[in-house]
mmCIF file of C-alpha atoms in Angstrom:
data_model
loop_
_atom_site.group_PDB
_atom_site.id
_atom_site.type_symbol
_atom_site.label_atom_id
_atom_site.label_comp_id
_atom_site.label_asym_id
_atom_site.label_seq_id
_atom_site.Cartn_x
_atom_site.Cartn_y
_atom_site.Cartn_z
ATOM 1 C CA UNK A 17 93.326 46.639 159.476
ATOM 2 C CA UNK A 18 95.052 43.885 157.513
ATOM 3 C CA UNK A 19 93.074 41.032 155.984
ATOM 4 C CA UNK A 20 93.273 37.722 157.834
ATOM 5 C CA UNK A 21 93.491 35.874 154.514
ATOM 6 C CA UNK A 22 94.783 36.619 151.037
ATOM 7 C CA UNK A 23 93.796 34.933 147.785
ATOM 8 C CA UNK A 24 96.195 34.110 144.945
ATOM 9 C CA UNK A 25 94.663 32.592 141.821
ATOM 10 C CA UNK A 26 91.613 31.431 143.786
ATOM 11 C CA UNK A 27 93.736 29.754 146.484
ATOM 12 C CA UNK A 28 93.031 31.056 149.972
ATOM 13 C CA UNK A 29 96.036 31.605 152.234
ATOM 14 C CA UNK A 30 95.254 31.854 155.928
ATOM 15 C CA UNK A 31 94.948 30.083 159.270
ATOM 16 C CA UNK A 32 92.724 27.156 158.297
ATOM 17 C CA UNK A 33 93.857 26.754 154.692
ATOM 18 C CA UNK A 34 96.347 24.272 153.304
ATOM 19 C CA UNK A 35 99.893 25.725 153.437
ATOM 20 C CA UNK A 36 100.879 27.599 150.285
ATOM 21 C CA UNK A 37 104.332 26.823 148.886
ATOM 22 C CA UNK A 38 106.286 29.090 146.544
ATOM 23 C CA UNK A 39 109.135 27.353 144.729
ATOM 24 C CA UNK A 40 111.797 30.052 144.353
ATOM 25 C CA UNK A 41 113.595 29.629 141.026
ATOM 26 C CA UNK A 42 115.347 32.964 141.467
ATOM 27 C CA UNK A 43 118.248 33.199 139.045
ATOM 28 C CA UNK A 44 118.700 29.432 138.747
ATOM 29 C CA UNK A 45 117.536 29.398 135.121
ATOM 30 C CA UNK A 46 121.057 30.513 134.076
ATOM 31 C CA UNK A 47 119.634 32.938 131.473
ATOM 32 C CA UNK A 48 118.095 30.080 129.496
ATOM 33 C CA UNK A 49 114.416 30.214 128.568
ATOM 34 C CA UNK A 50 114.237 26.433 128.289
ATOM 35 C CA UNK A 51 115.823 25.992 131.732
ATOM 36 C CA UNK A 52 113.300 28.450 133.152
ATOM 37 C CA UNK A 53 110.507 26.331 131.660
ATOM 38 C CA UNK A 54 112.090 23.171 133.083
ATOM 39 C CA UNK A 55 112.073 24.813 136.515
ATOM 40 C CA UNK A 56 108.383 25.628 136.150
ATOM 41 C CA UNK A 57 107.659 22.024 135.175
ATOM 42 C CA UNK A 58 109.670 20.758 138.163
ATOM 43 C CA UNK A 59 107.857 23.099 140.572
ATOM 44 C CA UNK A 60 104.485 21.913 139.326
ATOM 45 C CA UNK A 61 105.502 18.247 139.540
ATOM 46 C CA UNK A 62 106.717 18.770 143.114
ATOM 47 C CA UNK A 63 103.300 20.049 144.151
ATOM 48 C CA UNK A 64 104.258 23.698 144.690
ATOM 49 C CA UNK A 65 101.474 26.249 144.390
ATOM 50 C CA UNK A 66 103.612 28.896 142.709
ATOM 51 C CA UNK A 67 106.985 29.281 141.033
ATOM 52 C CA UNK A 68 108.814 32.569 141.465
ATOM 53 C CA UNK A 69 111.600 34.312 139.604
ATOM 54 C CA UNK A 70 113.325 37.677 140.131
ATOM 55 C CA UNK A 71 112.899 40.529 137.685
ATOM 56 C CA UNK A 72 115.443 43.339 137.815
ATOM 57 C CA UNK A 73 117.715 45.409 135.638
ATOM 58 C CA UNK A 74 121.354 45.488 136.734
ATOM 59 C CA UNK A 75 121.757 49.117 135.670
ATOM 60 C CA UNK A 76 119.075 50.141 138.178
ATOM 61 C CA UNK A 77 120.850 48.328 141.014
ATOM 62 C CA UNK A 78 124.539 49.144 140.510
ATOM 63 C CA UNK A 79 126.631 51.579 138.450
ATOM 64 C CA UNK A 80 128.418 49.889 135.565
ATOM 65 C CA UNK A 81 131.794 50.539 137.169
ATOM 66 C CA UNK A 82 130.735 48.541 140.237
ATOM 67 C CA UNK A 83 131.978 44.964 140.265
ATOM 68 C CA UNK A 84 128.516 43.702 141.195
ATOM 69 C CA UNK A 85 126.987 45.172 138.032
ATOM 70 C CA UNK A 86 128.257 42.367 135.813
ATOM 71 C CA UNK A 87 127.373 39.718 138.399
ATOM 72 C CA UNK A 88 123.735 40.796 138.317
ATOM 73 C CA UNK A 89 123.775 41.465 134.575
ATOM 74 C CA UNK A 90 124.742 37.830 134.055
ATOM 75 C CA UNK A 91 121.692 36.541 135.948
ATOM 76 C CA UNK A 92 118.994 38.894 134.641
ATOM 77 C CA UNK A 93 115.648 37.477 133.552
ATOM 78 C CA UNK A 94 114.705 38.894 130.163
ATOM 79 C CA UNK A 95 111.469 40.913 130.465
ATOM 80 C CA UNK A 96 110.340 39.748 127.026
ATOM 81 C CA UNK A 97 110.198 36.172 128.348
ATOM 82 C CA UNK A 98 107.606 37.007 131.008
ATOM 83 C CA UNK A 99 104.447 36.522 128.879
ATOM 84 C CA UNK A 100 105.686 33.158 127.624
ATOM 85 C CA UNK A 101 106.748 31.961 131.081
ATOM 86 C CA UNK A 102 103.493 33.135 132.644
ATOM 87 C CA UNK A 103 101.483 31.253 130.019
ATOM 88 C CA UNK A 104 103.673 28.167 130.387
ATOM 89 C CA UNK A 105 103.187 28.176 134.171
ATOM 90 C CA UNK A 106 99.426 28.566 133.830
ATOM 91 C CA UNK A 107 99.300 25.577 131.485
ATOM 92 C CA UNK A 108 101.455 23.597 133.947
ATOM 93 C CA UNK A 109 98.974 24.324 136.728
ATOM 94 C CA UNK A 110 101.246 26.492 138.838
ATOM 95 C CA UNK A 111 101.060 30.244 139.526
ATOM 96 C CA UNK A 112 103.772 32.424 138.008
ATOM 97 C CA UNK A 113 105.257 35.051 140.352
ATOM 98 C CA UNK A 114 108.310 37.272 140.294
ATOM 99 C CA UNK A 115 109.944 39.759 142.652
ATOM 100 C CA UNK A 116 110.171 43.144 140.949
ATOM 101 C CA UNK A 117 113.044 45.454 141.853
ATOM 102 C CA UNK A 118 112.074 48.522 139.818
ATOM 103 C CA UNK A 119 108.999 50.248 138.401
ATOM 104 C CA UNK A 120 109.508 48.999 134.844
ATOM 105 C CA UNK A 121 109.569 45.420 136.137
ATOM 106 C CA UNK A 122 106.294 46.061 137.978
ATOM 107 C CA UNK A 123 104.757 47.206 134.688
ATOM 108 C CA UNK A 124 105.905 44.015 132.975
ATOM 109 C CA UNK A 125 104.387 41.828 135.698
ATOM 110 C CA UNK A 126 101.152 43.777 135.682
ATOM 111 C CA UNK A 127 100.936 43.313 131.907
ATOM 112 C CA UNK A 128 100.521 39.556 132.483
ATOM 113 C CA UNK A 129 98.206 40.118 135.459
ATOM 114 C CA UNK A 130 100.295 38.330 138.084
ATOM 115 C CA UNK A 131 98.262 36.961 140.966
ATOM 116 C CA UNK A 132 100.398 38.664 143.625
ATOM 117 C CA UNK A 133 103.589 40.642 144.112
ATOM 118 C CA UNK A 134 106.519 39.462 146.227
ATOM 119 C CA UNK A 135 108.790 42.030 147.863
ATOM 120 C CA UNK A 136 112.333 40.818 148.478
ATOM 121 C CA UNK A 137 113.838 41.562 151.892
ATOM 122 C CA UNK A 138 116.266 44.023 150.331
ATOM 123 C CA UNK A 139 113.345 46.096 149.030
ATOM 124 C CA UNK A 140 111.174 46.233 152.173
ATOM 125 C CA UNK A 141 112.315 49.796 152.830
ATOM 126 C CA UNK A 142 112.239 50.837 149.161
ATOM 127 C CA UNK A 143 109.084 52.820 149.811
ATOM 128 C CA UNK A 144 108.510 54.234 146.294
ATOM 129 C CA UNK A 145 108.620 50.698 144.889
ATOM 130 C CA UNK A 146 106.474 49.315 147.697
ATOM 131 C CA UNK A 147 103.889 52.065 147.263
ATOM 132 C CA UNK A 148 103.687 51.392 143.521
ATOM 133 C CA UNK A 149 103.234 47.657 144.078
ATOM 134 C CA UNK A 150 100.682 48.040 146.883
ATOM 135 C CA UNK A 151 98.668 50.449 144.750
ATOM 136 C CA UNK A 152 98.008 47.666 142.233
ATOM 137 C CA UNK A 153 95.594 46.184 144.784
ATOM 138 C CA UNK A 154 97.154 42.748 144.356
ATOM 139 C CA UNK A 155 98.189 40.696 147.406
ATOM 140 C CA UNK A 156 101.654 41.743 148.584
ATOM 141 C CA UNK A 157 104.028 39.220 150.166
ATOM 142 C CA UNK A 158 106.725 40.929 152.216
ATOM 143 C CA UNK A 159 109.938 39.151 153.210
ATOM 144 C CA UNK A 160 111.332 40.626 156.421
ATOM 145 C CA UNK A 161 115.015 39.681 156.344
ATOM 146 C CA UNK A 162 117.398 42.499 157.337
ATOM 147 C CA UNK A 163 114.460 44.269 159.015
ATOM 148 C CA UNK A 164 113.397 45.305 162.502
ATOM 149 C CA UNK A 165 109.787 45.699 163.624
ATOM 150 C CA UNK A 166 109.892 49.419 162.931
ATOM 151 C CA UNK A 167 110.756 48.682 159.284
ATOM 152 C CA UNK A 168 107.897 46.182 159.036
ATOM 153 C CA UNK A 169 105.481 48.655 160.643
ATOM 154 C CA UNK A 170 106.390 51.343 158.133
ATOM 155 C CA UNK A 171 106.003 48.967 155.197
ATOM 156 C CA UNK A 172 102.642 47.649 156.418
ATOM 157 C CA UNK A 173 101.304 51.140 157.098
ATOM 158 C CA UNK A 174 102.410 52.301 153.658
ATOM 159 C CA UNK A 175 100.472 49.439 152.052
ATOM 160 C CA UNK A 176 97.407 50.240 154.131
ATOM 161 C CA UNK A 177 97.665 53.902 153.130
ATOM 162 C CA UNK A 178 97.240 52.868 149.488
ATOM 163 C CA UNK A 179 94.016 51.084 150.443
ATOM 164 C CA UNK A 180 95.531 47.618 150.149
ATOM 165 C CA UNK A 181 95.017 45.408 153.250
ATOM 166 C CA UNK A 182 96.004 42.171 151.447
ATOM 167 C CA UNK A 183 99.414 41.647 152.985
ATOM 168 C CA UNK A 184 101.355 38.548 154.032
ATOM 169 C CA UNK A 185 104.591 38.695 156.018
ATOM 170 C CA UNK A 186 107.416 36.161 155.827
ATOM 171 C CA UNK A 187 109.870 35.582 158.665
ATOM 172 C CA UNK A 188 113.242 35.459 156.969
ATOM 173 C CA UNK A 189 116.948 35.461 157.686
ATOM 174 C CA UNK A 190 119.049 36.825 154.833
ATOM 175 C CA UNK A 191 121.924 34.354 154.994
ATOM 176 C CA UNK A 192 122.505 31.718 152.311
ATOM 177 C CA UNK A 193 122.322 29.058 153.604
ATOM 178 C CA UNK A 194 120.767 29.999 156.955
ATOM 179 C CA UNK A 195 121.985 28.091 160.054
ATOM 180 C CA UNK A 196 119.067 26.718 162.065
ATOM 181 C CA UNK A 197 119.917 28.775 165.147
ATOM 182 C CA UNK A 198 119.240 31.945 163.157
ATOM 183 C CA UNK A 199 115.795 31.047 161.836
ATOM 184 C CA UNK A 200 114.100 32.525 164.939
ATOM 185 C CA UNK A 201 110.809 30.863 164.121
ATOM 186 C CA UNK A 202 109.112 32.232 167.241
ATOM 187 C CA UNK A 203 108.977 35.528 165.357
ATOM 188 C CA UNK A 204 106.131 33.922 163.383
ATOM 189 C CA UNK A 205 104.003 34.046 166.527
ATOM 190 C CA UNK A 206 105.100 37.620 167.219
ATOM 191 C CA UNK A 207 104.064 38.740 163.752
ATOM 192 C CA UNK A 208 100.735 36.891 163.990
ATOM 193 C CA UNK A 209 99.943 38.650 167.253
ATOM 194 C CA UNK A 210 100.968 42.089 166.000
ATOM 195 C CA UNK A 211 99.406 42.057 162.537
ATOM 196 C CA UNK A 212 96.779 39.313 162.320
ATOM 197 C CA UNK A 213 97.541 38.745 158.637
ATOM 198 C CA UNK A 214 98.868 35.546 157.024
ATOM 199 C CA UNK A 215 102.404 34.856 158.269
ATOM 200 C CA UNK A 216 104.890 32.622 156.511
ATOM 201 C CA UNK A 217 108.508 31.574 156.339
ATOM 202 C CA UNK A 218 111.038 32.326 153.611
ATOM 203 C CA UNK A 219 113.270 29.325 154.190
ATOM 204 C CA UNK A 220 116.996 29.564 153.455
ATOM 205 C CA UNK A 221 117.958 26.495 155.484
ATOM 206 C CA UNK A 222 119.214 23.316 153.838
ATOM 207 C CA UNK A 223 116.384 20.948 154.801
ATOM 208 C CA UNK A 224 112.720 20.836 155.872
ATOM 209 C CA UNK A 225 113.116 20.742 159.670
ATOM 210 C CA UNK A 226 112.569 24.472 160.145
ATOM 211 C CA UNK A 227 109.618 24.476 157.760
ATOM 212 C CA UNK A 228 107.742 21.689 159.519
ATOM 213 C CA UNK A 229 108.421 23.405 162.830
ATOM 214 C CA UNK A 230 107.099 26.657 161.352
ATOM 215 C CA UNK A 231 103.806 24.942 160.514
ATOM 216 C CA UNK A 232 103.277 24.238 164.197
ATOM 217 C CA UNK A 233 103.943 27.888 164.996
ATOM 218 C CA UNK A 234 101.309 29.089 162.574
ATOM 219 C CA UNK A 235 103.123 29.576 159.280
ATOM 220 C CA UNK A 236 100.702 29.311 156.342
ATOM 221 C CA UNK A 237 103.006 30.372 153.504
ATOM 222 C CA UNK A 238 106.436 29.063 152.513
ATOM 223 C CA UNK A 239 109.135 30.029 150.059
ATOM 224 C CA UNK A 240 112.057 27.741 149.235
ATOM 225 C CA UNK A 241 114.860 28.054 146.681
ATOM 226 C CA UNK A 242 115.204 25.194 144.234
ATOM 227 C CA UNK A 243 117.303 24.221 141.238
ATOM 228 C CA UNK A 244 117.457 21.494 138.645
ATOM 229 C CA UNK A 245 120.967 20.570 139.795
ATOM 230 C CA UNK A 246 123.067 21.971 142.648
ATOM 231 C CA UNK A 247 126.216 21.421 140.581
ATOM 232 C CA UNK A 248 125.163 23.941 137.942
ATOM 233 C CA UNK A 249 127.233 27.154 137.769
ATOM 234 C CA UNK A 250 125.721 30.237 139.366
ATOM 235 C CA UNK A 251 125.473 31.966 142.749
ATOM 236 C CA UNK A 252 122.245 30.421 144.083
ATOM 237 C CA UNK A 253 122.372 26.744 143.126
ATOM 238 C CA UNK A 254 124.503 25.389 145.971
ATOM 239 C CA UNK A 255 121.953 25.937 148.771
ATOM 240 C CA UNK A 256 118.809 25.150 146.737
ATOM 241 C CA UNK A 257 116.740 21.968 146.755
ATOM 242 C CA UNK A 258 116.749 19.676 143.744
ATOM 243 C CA UNK A 259 113.372 18.575 142.294
ATOM 244 C CA UNK A 260 112.976 15.352 144.318
ATOM 245 C CA UNK A 261 113.935 17.222 147.485
ATOM 246 C CA UNK A 262 111.428 19.958 146.685
ATOM 247 C CA UNK A 263 108.718 17.328 146.306
ATOM 248 C CA UNK A 264 109.643 15.856 149.690
ATOM 249 C CA UNK A 265 109.673 19.368 151.186
ATOM 250 C CA UNK A 266 106.135 20.091 149.979
ATOM 251 C CA UNK A 267 104.913 16.738 151.284
ATOM 252 C CA UNK A 268 106.543 17.296 154.684
ATOM 253 C CA UNK A 269 104.800 20.641 155.079
ATOM 254 C CA UNK A 270 101.472 19.095 154.084
ATOM 255 C CA UNK A 271 101.900 16.259 156.591
ATOM 256 C CA UNK A 272 102.879 18.688 159.326
ATOM 257 C CA UNK A 273 99.714 20.681 158.627
ATOM 258 C CA UNK A 274 97.584 17.541 158.705
ATOM 259 C CA UNK A 275 99.173 16.651 162.051
ATOM 260 C CA UNK A 276 97.824 19.829 163.638
ATOM 261 C CA UNK A 277 94.355 18.300 163.583
ATOM 262 C CA UNK A 278 91.672 19.706 165.843
ATOM 263 C CA UNK A 279 91.930 21.963 168.899
ATOM 264 C CA UNK A 280 89.224 19.872 170.528
ATOM 265 C CA UNK A 281 90.477 17.062 172.752
ATOM 266 C CA UNK A 282 88.316 13.964 172.444
ATOM 267 C CA UNK A 283 88.745 10.224 172.088
ATOM 268 C CA UNK A 284 89.560 8.801 168.687
ATOM 269 C CA UNK A 285 86.992 6.392 167.290
ATOM 270 C CA UNK A 286 89.504 3.560 167.540
ATOM 271 C CA UNK A 287 90.238 4.474 171.157
ATOM 272 C CA UNK A 288 86.536 4.619 171.951
ATOM 273 C CA UNK A 289 85.920 1.210 170.400
ATOM 274 C CA UNK A 290 88.788 -0.370 172.352
ATOM 275 C CA UNK A 291 87.639 1.209 175.604
ATOM 276 C CA UNK A 292 84.257 -0.456 175.177
ATOM 277 C CA UNK A 293 85.947 -3.818 174.705
ATOM 278 C CA UNK A 294 87.748 -3.577 178.032
#
């Protein structure tokens, strides 16, 4: 049975907790350590709970003769930066996370004792990688883009087989940007009913409308791409939020959560006072 809550750096993620927001830096640091640090600072200032990068080696993803090899080589995060970035994030008051795409990257992240592991949608069916990550015992956040329920079932059962019940699932559509009609937010309710674990939304839309709607459907965890400037060169900047927009995004989610209020229907104190005056 999956846990109904997970804990990342002492923050509880679950039904009654404040929504948890991961600011997805991805490759938007443009292979600059200082830009990566600026992204961490911006995520913290925006009120995000965590900032996440991607850690992969192009040679493990594509053969060198493949045209995509150089594309991914040009946006790699240097593994030797991880300790410094993790420390910088901790000092900035935000949790450092990264999606690992290979076993060596998992080792690097474990060496800095990351608070959780995020599995990208493309790796949900990479069972050797998933088994390795789940076996760390850390919370595992699974994005479900490009997946059917049978794929999710297999991934969840694999994690449980390692003895790790600390799983969160993110509804996700792997289009960049994602048109609103393809967000299929009702899947959040489906996943909650089927698995009972924390369910979230990996948001590739261009605004906060889907996210605030997702709060009402039970989403407790959010991931959103951001950048320092959408005009910067690189493949992921154009659909990402800029820092002020990220701050507004976090606030909108928080307000939406506050608006849920209580399940108990009763008169407000102001209403009660006015009714007595009449």
